Tab-separated table of C-alpha atoms in Angstrom:
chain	number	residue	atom	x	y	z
A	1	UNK	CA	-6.539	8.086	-62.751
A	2	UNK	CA	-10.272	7.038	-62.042
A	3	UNK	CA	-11.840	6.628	-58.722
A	4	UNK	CA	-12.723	2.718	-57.663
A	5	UNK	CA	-13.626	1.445	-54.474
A	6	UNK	CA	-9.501	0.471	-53.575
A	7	UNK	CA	-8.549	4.434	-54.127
A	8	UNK	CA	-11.641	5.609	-51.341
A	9	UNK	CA	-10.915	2.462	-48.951
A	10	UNK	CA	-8.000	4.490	-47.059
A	11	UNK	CA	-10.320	7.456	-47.003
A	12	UNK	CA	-12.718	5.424	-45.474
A	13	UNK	CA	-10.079	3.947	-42.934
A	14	UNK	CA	-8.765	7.424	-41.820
A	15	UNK	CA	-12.653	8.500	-41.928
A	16	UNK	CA	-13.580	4.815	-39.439
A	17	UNK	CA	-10.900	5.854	-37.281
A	18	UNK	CA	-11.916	9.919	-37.120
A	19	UNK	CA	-15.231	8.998	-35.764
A	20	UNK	CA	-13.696	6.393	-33.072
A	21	UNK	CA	-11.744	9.002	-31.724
A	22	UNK	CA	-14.848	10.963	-32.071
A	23	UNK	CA	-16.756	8.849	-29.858
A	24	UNK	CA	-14.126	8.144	-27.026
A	25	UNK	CA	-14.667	11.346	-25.759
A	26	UNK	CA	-17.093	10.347	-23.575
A	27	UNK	CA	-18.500	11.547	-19.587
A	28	UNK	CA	-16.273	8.549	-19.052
A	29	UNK	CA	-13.545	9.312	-20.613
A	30	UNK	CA	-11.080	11.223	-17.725
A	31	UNK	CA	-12.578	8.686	-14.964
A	32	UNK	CA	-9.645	6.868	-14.946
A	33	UNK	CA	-6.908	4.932	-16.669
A	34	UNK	CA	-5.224	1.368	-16.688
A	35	UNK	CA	-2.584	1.350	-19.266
A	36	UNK	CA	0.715	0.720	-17.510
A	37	UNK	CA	3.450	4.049	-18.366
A	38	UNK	CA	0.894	6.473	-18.775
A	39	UNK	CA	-0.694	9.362	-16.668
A	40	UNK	CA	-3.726	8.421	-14.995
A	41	UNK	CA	-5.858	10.977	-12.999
A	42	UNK	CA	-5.327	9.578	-9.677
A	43	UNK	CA	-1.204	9.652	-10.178
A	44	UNK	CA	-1.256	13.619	-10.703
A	45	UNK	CA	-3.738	13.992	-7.510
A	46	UNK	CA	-1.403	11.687	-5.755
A	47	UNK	CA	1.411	13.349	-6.683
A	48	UNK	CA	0.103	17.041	-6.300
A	49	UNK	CA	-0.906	16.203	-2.277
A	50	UNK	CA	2.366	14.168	-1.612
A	51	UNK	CA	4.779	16.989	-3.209
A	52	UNK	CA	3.047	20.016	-2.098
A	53	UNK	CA	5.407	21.796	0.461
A	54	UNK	CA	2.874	24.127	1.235
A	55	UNK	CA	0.858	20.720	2.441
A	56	UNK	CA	3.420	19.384	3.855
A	57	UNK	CA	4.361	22.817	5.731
A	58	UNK	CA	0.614	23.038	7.234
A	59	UNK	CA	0.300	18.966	7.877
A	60	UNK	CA	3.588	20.079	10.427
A	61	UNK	CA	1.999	22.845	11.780
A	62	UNK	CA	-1.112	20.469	12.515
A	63	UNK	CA	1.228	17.947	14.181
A	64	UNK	CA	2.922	20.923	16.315
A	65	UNK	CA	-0.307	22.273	17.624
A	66	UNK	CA	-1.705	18.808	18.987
A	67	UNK	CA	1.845	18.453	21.066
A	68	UNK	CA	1.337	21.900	22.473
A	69	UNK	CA	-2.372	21.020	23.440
A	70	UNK	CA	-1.107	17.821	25.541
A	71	UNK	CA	1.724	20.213	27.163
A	72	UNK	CA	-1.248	22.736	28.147
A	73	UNK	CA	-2.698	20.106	30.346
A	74	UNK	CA	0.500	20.013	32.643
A	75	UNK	CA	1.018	22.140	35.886
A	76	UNK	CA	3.515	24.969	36.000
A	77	UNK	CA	6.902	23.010	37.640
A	78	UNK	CA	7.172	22.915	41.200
A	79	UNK	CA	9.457	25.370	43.038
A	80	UNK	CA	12.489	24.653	45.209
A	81	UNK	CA	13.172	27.594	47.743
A	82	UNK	CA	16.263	27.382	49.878
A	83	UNK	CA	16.375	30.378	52.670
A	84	UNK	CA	19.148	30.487	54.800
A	85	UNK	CA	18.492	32.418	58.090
A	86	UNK	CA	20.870	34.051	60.645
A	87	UNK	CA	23.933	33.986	58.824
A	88	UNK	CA	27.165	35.312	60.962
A	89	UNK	CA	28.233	39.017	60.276
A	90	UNK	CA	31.735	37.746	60.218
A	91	UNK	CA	31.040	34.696	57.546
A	92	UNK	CA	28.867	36.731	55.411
A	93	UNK	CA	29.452	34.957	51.938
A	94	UNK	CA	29.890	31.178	53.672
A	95	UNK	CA	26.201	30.286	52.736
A	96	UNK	CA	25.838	27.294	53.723
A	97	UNK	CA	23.416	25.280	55.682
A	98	UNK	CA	25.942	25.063	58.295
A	99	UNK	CA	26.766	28.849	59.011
A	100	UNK	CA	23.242	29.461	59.154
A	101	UNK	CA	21.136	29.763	62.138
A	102	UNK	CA	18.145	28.134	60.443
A	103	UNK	CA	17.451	26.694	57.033
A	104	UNK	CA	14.088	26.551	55.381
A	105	UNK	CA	13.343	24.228	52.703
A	106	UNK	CA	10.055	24.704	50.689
A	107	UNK	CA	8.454	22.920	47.579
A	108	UNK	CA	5.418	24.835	46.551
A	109	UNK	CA	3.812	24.244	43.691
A	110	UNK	CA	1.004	27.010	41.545
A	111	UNK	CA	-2.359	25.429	41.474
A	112	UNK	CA	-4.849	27.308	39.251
A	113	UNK	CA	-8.693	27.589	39.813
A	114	UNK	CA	-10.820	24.471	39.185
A	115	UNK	CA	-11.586	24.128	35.392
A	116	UNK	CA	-8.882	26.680	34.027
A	117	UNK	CA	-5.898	23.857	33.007
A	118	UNK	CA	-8.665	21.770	31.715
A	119	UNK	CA	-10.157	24.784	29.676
A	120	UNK	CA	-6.522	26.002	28.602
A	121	UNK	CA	-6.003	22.681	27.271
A	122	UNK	CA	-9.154	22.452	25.448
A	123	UNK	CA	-8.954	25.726	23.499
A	124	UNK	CA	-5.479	24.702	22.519
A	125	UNK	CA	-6.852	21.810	21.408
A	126	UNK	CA	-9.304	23.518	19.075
A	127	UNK	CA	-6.366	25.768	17.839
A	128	UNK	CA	-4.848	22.319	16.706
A	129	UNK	CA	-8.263	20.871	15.258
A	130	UNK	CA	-8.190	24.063	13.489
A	131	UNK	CA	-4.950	24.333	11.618
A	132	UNK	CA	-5.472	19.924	10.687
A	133	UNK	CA	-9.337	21.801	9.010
A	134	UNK	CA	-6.742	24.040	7.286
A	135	UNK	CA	-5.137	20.911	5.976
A	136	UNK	CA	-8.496	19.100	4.554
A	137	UNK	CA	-9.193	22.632	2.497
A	138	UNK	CA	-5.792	23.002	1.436
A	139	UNK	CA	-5.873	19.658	-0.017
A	140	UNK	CA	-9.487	19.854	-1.276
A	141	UNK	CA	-8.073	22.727	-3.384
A	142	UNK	CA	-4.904	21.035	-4.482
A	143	UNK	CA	-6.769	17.784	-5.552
A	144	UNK	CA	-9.074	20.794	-7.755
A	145	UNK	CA	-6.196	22.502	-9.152
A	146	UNK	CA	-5.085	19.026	-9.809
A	147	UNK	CA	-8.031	17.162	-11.697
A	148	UNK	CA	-8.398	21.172	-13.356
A	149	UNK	CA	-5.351	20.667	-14.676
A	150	UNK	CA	-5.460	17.168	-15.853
A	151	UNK	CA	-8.264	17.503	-18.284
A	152	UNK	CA	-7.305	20.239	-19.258
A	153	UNK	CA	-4.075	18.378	-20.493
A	154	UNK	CA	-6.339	15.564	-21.319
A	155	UNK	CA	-8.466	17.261	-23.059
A	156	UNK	CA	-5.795	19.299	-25.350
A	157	UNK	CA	-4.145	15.726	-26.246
A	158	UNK	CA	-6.817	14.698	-27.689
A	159	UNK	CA	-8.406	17.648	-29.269
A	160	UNK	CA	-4.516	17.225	-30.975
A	161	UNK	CA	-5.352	13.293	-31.999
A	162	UNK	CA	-8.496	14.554	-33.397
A	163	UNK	CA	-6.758	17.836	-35.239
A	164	UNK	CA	-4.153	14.870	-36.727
A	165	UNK	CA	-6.889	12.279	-37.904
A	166	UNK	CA	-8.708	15.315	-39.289
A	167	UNK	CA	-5.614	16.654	-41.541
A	168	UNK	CA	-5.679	12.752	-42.728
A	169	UNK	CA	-9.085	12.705	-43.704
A	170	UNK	CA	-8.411	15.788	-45.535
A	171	UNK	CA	-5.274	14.435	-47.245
A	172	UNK	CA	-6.823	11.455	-48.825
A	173	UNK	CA	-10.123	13.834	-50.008
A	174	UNK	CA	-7.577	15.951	-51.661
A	175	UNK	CA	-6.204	12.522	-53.265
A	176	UNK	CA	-10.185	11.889	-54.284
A	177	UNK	CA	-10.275	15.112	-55.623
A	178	UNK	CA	-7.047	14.654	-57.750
A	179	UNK	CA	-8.236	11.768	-59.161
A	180	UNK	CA	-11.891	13.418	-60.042
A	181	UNK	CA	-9.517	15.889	-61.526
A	182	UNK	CA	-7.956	13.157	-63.841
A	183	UNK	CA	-11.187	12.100	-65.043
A	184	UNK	CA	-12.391	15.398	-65.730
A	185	UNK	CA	-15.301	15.410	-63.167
A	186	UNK	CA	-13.469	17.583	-60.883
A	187	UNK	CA	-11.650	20.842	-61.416
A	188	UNK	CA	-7.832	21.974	-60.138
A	189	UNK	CA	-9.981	24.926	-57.819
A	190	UNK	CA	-11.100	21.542	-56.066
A	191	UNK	CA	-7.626	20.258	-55.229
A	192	UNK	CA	-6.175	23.862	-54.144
A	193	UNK	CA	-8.766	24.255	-51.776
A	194	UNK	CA	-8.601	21.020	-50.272
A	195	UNK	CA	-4.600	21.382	-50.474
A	196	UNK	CA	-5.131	24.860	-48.243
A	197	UNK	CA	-7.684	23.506	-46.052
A	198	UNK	CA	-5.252	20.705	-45.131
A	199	UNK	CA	-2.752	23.558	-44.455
A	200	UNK	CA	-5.270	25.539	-42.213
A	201	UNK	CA	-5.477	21.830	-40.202
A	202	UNK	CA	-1.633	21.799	-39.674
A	203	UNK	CA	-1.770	25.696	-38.759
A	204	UNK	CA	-4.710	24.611	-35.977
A	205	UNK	CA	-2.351	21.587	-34.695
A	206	UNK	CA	0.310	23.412	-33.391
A	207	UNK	CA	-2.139	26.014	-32.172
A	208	UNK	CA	-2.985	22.924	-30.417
A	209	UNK	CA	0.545	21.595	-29.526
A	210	UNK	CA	1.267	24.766	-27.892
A	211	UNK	CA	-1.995	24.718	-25.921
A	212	UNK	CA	-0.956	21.134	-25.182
A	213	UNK	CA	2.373	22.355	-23.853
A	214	UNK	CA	1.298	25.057	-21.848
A	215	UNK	CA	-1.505	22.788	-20.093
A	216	UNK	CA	1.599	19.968	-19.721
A	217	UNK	CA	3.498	22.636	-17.746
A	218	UNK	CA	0.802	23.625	-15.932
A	219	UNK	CA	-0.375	19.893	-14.635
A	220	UNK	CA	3.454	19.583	-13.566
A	221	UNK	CA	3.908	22.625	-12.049
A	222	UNK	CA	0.861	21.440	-9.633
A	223	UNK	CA	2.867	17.837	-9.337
A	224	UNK	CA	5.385	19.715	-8.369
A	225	UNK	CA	7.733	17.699	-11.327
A	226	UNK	CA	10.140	19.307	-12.901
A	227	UNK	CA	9.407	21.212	-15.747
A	228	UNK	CA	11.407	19.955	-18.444
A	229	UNK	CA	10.525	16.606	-17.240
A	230	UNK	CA	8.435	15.120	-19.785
A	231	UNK	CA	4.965	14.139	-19.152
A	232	UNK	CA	3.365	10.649	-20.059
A	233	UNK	CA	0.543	10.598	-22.068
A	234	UNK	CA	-3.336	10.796	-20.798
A	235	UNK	CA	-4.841	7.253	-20.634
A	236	UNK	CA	-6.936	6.687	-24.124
A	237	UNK	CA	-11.111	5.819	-23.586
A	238	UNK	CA	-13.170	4.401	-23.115
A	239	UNK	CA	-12.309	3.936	-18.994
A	240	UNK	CA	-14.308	3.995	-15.839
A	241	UNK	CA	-17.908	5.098	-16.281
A	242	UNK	CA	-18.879	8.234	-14.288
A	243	UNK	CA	-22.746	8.116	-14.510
A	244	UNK	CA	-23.360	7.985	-10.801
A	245	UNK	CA	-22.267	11.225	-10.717
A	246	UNK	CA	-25.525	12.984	-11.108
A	247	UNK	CA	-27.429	11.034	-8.199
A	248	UNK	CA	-23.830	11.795	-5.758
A	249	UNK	CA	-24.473	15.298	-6.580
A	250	UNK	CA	-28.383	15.139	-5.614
A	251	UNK	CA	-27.171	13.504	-2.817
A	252	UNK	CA	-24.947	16.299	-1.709
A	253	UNK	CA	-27.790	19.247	-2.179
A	254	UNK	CA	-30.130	16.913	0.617
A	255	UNK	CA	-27.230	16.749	3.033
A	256	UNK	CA	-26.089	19.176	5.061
A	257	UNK	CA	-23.151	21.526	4.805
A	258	UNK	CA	-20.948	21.134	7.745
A	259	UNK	CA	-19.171	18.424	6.256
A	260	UNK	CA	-17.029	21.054	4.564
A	261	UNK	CA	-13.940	22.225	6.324
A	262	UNK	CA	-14.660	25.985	6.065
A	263	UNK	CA	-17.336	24.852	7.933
A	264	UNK	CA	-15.696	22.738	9.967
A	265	UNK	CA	-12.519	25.846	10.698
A	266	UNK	CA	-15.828	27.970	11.483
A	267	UNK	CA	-17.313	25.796	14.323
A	268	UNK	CA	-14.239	24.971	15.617
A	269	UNK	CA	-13.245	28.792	15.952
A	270	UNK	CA	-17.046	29.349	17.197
A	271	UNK	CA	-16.214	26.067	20.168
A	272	UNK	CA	-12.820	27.549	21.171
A	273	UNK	CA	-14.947	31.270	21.920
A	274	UNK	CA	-16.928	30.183	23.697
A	275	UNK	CA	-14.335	27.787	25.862
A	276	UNK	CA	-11.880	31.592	25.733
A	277	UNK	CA	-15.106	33.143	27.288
A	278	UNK	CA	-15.647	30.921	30.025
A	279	UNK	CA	-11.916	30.722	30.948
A	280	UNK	CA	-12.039	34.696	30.885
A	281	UNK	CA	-15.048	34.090	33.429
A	282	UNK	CA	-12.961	31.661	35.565
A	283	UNK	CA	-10.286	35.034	35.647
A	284	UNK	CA	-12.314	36.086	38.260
A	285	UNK	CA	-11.039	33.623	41.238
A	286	UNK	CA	-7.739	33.151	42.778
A	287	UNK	CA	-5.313	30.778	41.982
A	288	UNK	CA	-3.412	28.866	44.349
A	289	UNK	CA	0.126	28.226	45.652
A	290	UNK	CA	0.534	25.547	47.989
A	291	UNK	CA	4.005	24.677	49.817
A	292	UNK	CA	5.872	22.210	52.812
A	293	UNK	CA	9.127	21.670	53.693
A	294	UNK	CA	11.400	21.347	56.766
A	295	UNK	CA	13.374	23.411	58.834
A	296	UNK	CA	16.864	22.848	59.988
A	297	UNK	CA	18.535	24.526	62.870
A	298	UNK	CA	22.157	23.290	64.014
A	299	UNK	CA	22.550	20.784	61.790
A	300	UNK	CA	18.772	19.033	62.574
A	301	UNK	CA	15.762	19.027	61.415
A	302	UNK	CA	13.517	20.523	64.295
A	303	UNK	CA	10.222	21.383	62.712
A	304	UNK	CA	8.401	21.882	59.123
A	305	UNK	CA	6.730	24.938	57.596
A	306	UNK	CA	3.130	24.852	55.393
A	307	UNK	CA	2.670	27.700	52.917
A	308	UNK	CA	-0.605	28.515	51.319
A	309	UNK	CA	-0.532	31.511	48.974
A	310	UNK	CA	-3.159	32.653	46.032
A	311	UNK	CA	-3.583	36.055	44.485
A	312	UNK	CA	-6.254	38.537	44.800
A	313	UNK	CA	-8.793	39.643	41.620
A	314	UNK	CA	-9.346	43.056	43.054
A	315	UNK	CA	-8.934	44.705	39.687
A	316	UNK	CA	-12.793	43.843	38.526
A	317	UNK	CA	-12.539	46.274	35.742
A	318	UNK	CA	-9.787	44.415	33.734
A	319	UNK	CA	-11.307	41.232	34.235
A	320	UNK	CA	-14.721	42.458	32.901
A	321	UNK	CA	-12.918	43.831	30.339
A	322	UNK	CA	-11.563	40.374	29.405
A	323	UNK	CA	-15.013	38.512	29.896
A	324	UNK	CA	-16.906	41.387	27.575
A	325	UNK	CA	-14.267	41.125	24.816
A	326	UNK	CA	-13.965	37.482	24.887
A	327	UNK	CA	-17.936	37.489	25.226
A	328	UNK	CA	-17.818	39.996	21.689
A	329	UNK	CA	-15.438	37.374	19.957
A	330	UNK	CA	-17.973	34.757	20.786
A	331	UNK	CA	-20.644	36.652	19.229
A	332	UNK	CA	-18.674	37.328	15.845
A	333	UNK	CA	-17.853	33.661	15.502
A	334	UNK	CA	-21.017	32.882	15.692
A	335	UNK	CA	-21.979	35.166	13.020
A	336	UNK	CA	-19.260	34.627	10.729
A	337	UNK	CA	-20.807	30.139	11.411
A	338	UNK	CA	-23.678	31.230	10.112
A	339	UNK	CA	-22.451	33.381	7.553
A	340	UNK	CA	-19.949	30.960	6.053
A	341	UNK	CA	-22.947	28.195	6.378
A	342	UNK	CA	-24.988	30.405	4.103
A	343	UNK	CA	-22.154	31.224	1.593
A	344	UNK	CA	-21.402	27.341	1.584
A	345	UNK	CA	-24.855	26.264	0.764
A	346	UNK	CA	-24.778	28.493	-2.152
A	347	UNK	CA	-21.731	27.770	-3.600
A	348	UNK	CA	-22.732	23.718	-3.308
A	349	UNK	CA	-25.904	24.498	-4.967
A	350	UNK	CA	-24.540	26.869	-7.864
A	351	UNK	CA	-21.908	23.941	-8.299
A	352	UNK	CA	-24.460	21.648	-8.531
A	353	UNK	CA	-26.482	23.165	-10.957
A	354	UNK	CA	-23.803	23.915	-13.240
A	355	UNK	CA	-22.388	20.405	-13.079
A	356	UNK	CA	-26.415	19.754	-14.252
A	357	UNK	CA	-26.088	22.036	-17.113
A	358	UNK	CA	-22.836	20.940	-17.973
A	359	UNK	CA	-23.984	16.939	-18.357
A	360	UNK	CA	-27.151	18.579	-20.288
A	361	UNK	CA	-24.631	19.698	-22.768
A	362	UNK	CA	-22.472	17.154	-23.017
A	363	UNK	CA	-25.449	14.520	-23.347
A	364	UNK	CA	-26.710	17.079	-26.352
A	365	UNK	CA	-23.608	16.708	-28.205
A	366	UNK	CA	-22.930	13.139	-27.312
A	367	UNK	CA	-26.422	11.706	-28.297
A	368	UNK	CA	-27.476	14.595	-30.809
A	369	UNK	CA	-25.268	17.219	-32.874
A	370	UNK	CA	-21.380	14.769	-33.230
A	371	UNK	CA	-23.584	11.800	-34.982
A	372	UNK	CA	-25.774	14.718	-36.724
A	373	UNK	CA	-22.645	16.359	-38.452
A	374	UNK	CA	-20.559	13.112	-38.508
A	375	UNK	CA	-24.049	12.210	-41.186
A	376	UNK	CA	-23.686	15.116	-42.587
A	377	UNK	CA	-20.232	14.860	-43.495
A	378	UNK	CA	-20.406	11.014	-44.465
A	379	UNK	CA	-23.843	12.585	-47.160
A	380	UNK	CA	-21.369	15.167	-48.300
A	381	UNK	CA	-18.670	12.880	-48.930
A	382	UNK	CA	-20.587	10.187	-50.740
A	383	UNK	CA	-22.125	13.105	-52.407
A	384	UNK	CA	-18.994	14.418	-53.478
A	385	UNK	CA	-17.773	11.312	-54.540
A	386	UNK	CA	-20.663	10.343	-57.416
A	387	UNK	CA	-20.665	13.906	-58.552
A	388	UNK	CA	-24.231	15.159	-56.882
A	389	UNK	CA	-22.398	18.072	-54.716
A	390	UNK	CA	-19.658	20.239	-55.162
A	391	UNK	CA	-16.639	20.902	-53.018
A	392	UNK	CA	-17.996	24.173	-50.878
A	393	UNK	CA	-20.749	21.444	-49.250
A	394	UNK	CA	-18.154	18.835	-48.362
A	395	UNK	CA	-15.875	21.185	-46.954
A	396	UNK	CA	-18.575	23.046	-45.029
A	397	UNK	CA	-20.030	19.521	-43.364
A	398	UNK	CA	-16.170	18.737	-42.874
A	399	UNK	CA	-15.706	22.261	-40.423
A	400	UNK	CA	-18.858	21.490	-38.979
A	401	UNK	CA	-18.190	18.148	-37.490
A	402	UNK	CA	-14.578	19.361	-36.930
A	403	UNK	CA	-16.215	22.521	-34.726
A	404	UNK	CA	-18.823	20.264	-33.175
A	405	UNK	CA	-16.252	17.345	-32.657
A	406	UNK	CA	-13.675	20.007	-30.777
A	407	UNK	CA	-16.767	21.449	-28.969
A	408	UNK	CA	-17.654	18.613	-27.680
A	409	UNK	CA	-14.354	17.530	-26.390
A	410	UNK	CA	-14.660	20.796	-24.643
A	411	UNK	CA	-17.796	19.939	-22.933
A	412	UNK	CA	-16.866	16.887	-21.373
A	413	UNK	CA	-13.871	18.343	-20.085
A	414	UNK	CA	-16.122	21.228	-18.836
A	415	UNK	CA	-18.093	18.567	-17.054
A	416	UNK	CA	-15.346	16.979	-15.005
A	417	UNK	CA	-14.235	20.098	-14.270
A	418	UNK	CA	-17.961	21.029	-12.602
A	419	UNK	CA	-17.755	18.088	-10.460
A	420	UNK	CA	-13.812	18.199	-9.338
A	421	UNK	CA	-15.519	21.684	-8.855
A	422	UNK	CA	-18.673	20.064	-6.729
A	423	UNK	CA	-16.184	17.748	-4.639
A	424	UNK	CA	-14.703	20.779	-3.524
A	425	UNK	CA	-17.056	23.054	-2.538
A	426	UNK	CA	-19.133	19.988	-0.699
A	427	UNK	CA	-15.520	18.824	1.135
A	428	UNK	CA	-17.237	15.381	0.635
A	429	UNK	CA	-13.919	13.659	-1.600
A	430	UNK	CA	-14.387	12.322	-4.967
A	431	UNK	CA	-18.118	11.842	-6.214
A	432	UNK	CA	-16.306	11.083	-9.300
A	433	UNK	CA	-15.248	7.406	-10.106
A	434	UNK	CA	-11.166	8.567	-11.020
A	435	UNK	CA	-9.512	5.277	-10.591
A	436	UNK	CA	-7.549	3.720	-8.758
């Protein structure tokens, strides 16, 4: 069997259609997806806040602390006092307005001091506005452990595609090498070792397969799907392009931090202190009961009583007890504001900069080292092929570009991980373009 240019043509097919896969794996490639019946990025986020009970637990909790803030700005009920007077020794359990002498009827109703419903309600208020921050970092995480787990699902189906088109390309150079054999320009060394290296391939793709099946799990596991549902494929590239992510991030880093809603639970707990203080303040002066009503002798109504009541703060020591405790409480929110600002600012920044490093090293193997060893390998091959190089050189360019090719699909996974990562430390939503 000699070698013509109809025996390498497949070669050269399976070899085209390595490198395309080899260059979909771009910053773009997990940005988003439009093929109809398969996964896109923005289903599984969709799906992981819609499904998540702990989510939908908290969002209920939210919804339960606004009501009680609106019932905090209502007055105690009023009071209805009946008080029969002068009732006969000899009709002692007839109590009734007639038996009784007199009858008193009072409404009276608690009025606190000035400000202290208003203040009640308000702290209340920023319990609510507290639990709904809860919500926005809950979901900031979920979206994370969402997109996390999407490339890396994304990212193990294709390393898989590129495993597969690999093993091809090493079938057909194994068919080359037979027929080099044939003619005598090759020896049978040539075809076992491209034979094993082939087997080493399938042994790596269901390394592979299993990674893909444990990162399938995973990404359903935070859709909350069941999980011997099956999972639709990851959209191929190329999709939306994700360049603008740099100058969002740079963005971020000049803005400030409170937009976060660790920040935002902070201030809120810091506001509601300082409200708890000056209600403890308010503790200080009376509160207020204020009643009327008529009064009935013999069957008619023959005059009408007015009631004023409030209580006495003689106890000054518990009270200053409550203001210096409540005053202490303000103090350590404050403290932990500015401690969680500081934190927050670094943990933007070092996400940031690693989202920086990671598009370095993605642009290095994008633009530099896949079409470096994809040359290589295409020298070696054609070198191979008319004789000038042996089999160890074509086999050594082919593990490069498979390393670099894998490493490289690890990079750009590694970079939308380091912005999901950046969205949410900054709590500002997607800087990413992920679809629709």
């Amino acid at each position: 069997m000699t070698l013509t240019t109809a025996s390498i043509r497949p070669l050269i097919r399976a070899f085209a259609a390595f490198l395309l896969i080899a260059a979909m794996f771009r910053p773009q490639a997990f940005a988003s997806g439009q093929s109809e019946g398969l996964l896109t990025i923005s289903q599984a986020v969709k799906e992981a806040l819609e499904n998540n009970p702990e989510l939908k637990s908290l969002r209920e909790e939210a919804l339960a602390g606004m009501e009680r803030a609106k019932a905090e700005g209502y007055l105690d009920d009023p009071v209805l006092r009946v008080m029969l007077e002068e009732i006969p020794k000899d009709k002692p359990f007839n109590i009734t307005p007639g038996n009784a002498m007199a009858t008193r009827y009072t409404l009276s109703q608690m009025l606190p001091y000035p400000g202290k419903l208003g203040l009640k309600q308000s702290i209340a208020s920023k319990e609510a506005l507290i639990v709904k921050a809860r919500v926005s970092a809950l979901e900031l995480e979920k979206v994370f452990m969402a997109k996390e787990a999407y490339y890396d699902y994304a990212y193990s189906s294709l390393s898989l595609n590129i495993m597969n088109e690999i093993r091809e390309v090493l079938s057909y150079m194994g068919k080359i090498a037979e027929s080099k054999y044939a003619a005598g320009t090759a020896t049978q060394q040539d075809v076992i070792k491209l034979n094993l290296e082939a087997s080493l391939a399938s042994s790596e793709i269901i390394s592979l397969a299993k990674e893909r099946s444990i990162a399938e799990a995973r990404l359903k596991a935070v859709m909350y799907r069941p999980l011997d549902e099956a999972l639709p494929d990851p959209p191929n590239p190329p999709l939306t392009q994700g360049g603008d992510i740099p100058s969002k991030a740079d963005e971020i880093l000049k803005t400030p931090v409170d937009a976060a809603p660790d920040i935002q639970m902070a201030m809120l707990e810091a506001e509601g202190a300082a409200l708890s203080k000056e209600l403890a303040e308010k503790n200080y002066y009376p509160d207020f009961m204020l009643g009327a009503g008529p009064v009935q002798r013999d069957g008619e109504v023959t005059g009408f009583d007015v009631m004023f009541q409030m209580n006495i703060p003689v106890w000054f020591g518990k009270y200053r007890g409550q203001s210096e405790a409540s005053g202490r409480g303000l103090s350590s929110q404050r403290l932990r504001l500015a401690s969680v600002r500081n934190t927050k600012a670094l943990e933007i920044r070092e996400a940031a900069l690693q989202l920086k490093a990671a598009l370095e090293t993605l642009t290095l193997y994008d633009t530099t080292l896949v079409k470096q060893a994809a040359l290589s390998f295409e020298s070696a091959l054609k070198n191979y092929q008319s004789g000038k190089s042996d089999l160890l050189m074509l086999l050594d360019a082919e593990r490069e570009l498979k390393k670099i090719r894998l490493a490289a699909l690890n990079a750009a996974a590694d970079y939308w991980k380091k912005a999901a990562a950046l969205e949410k430390a900054a709590g500002t939503g997607n800087i990413a373009t992920t679809g629709k």
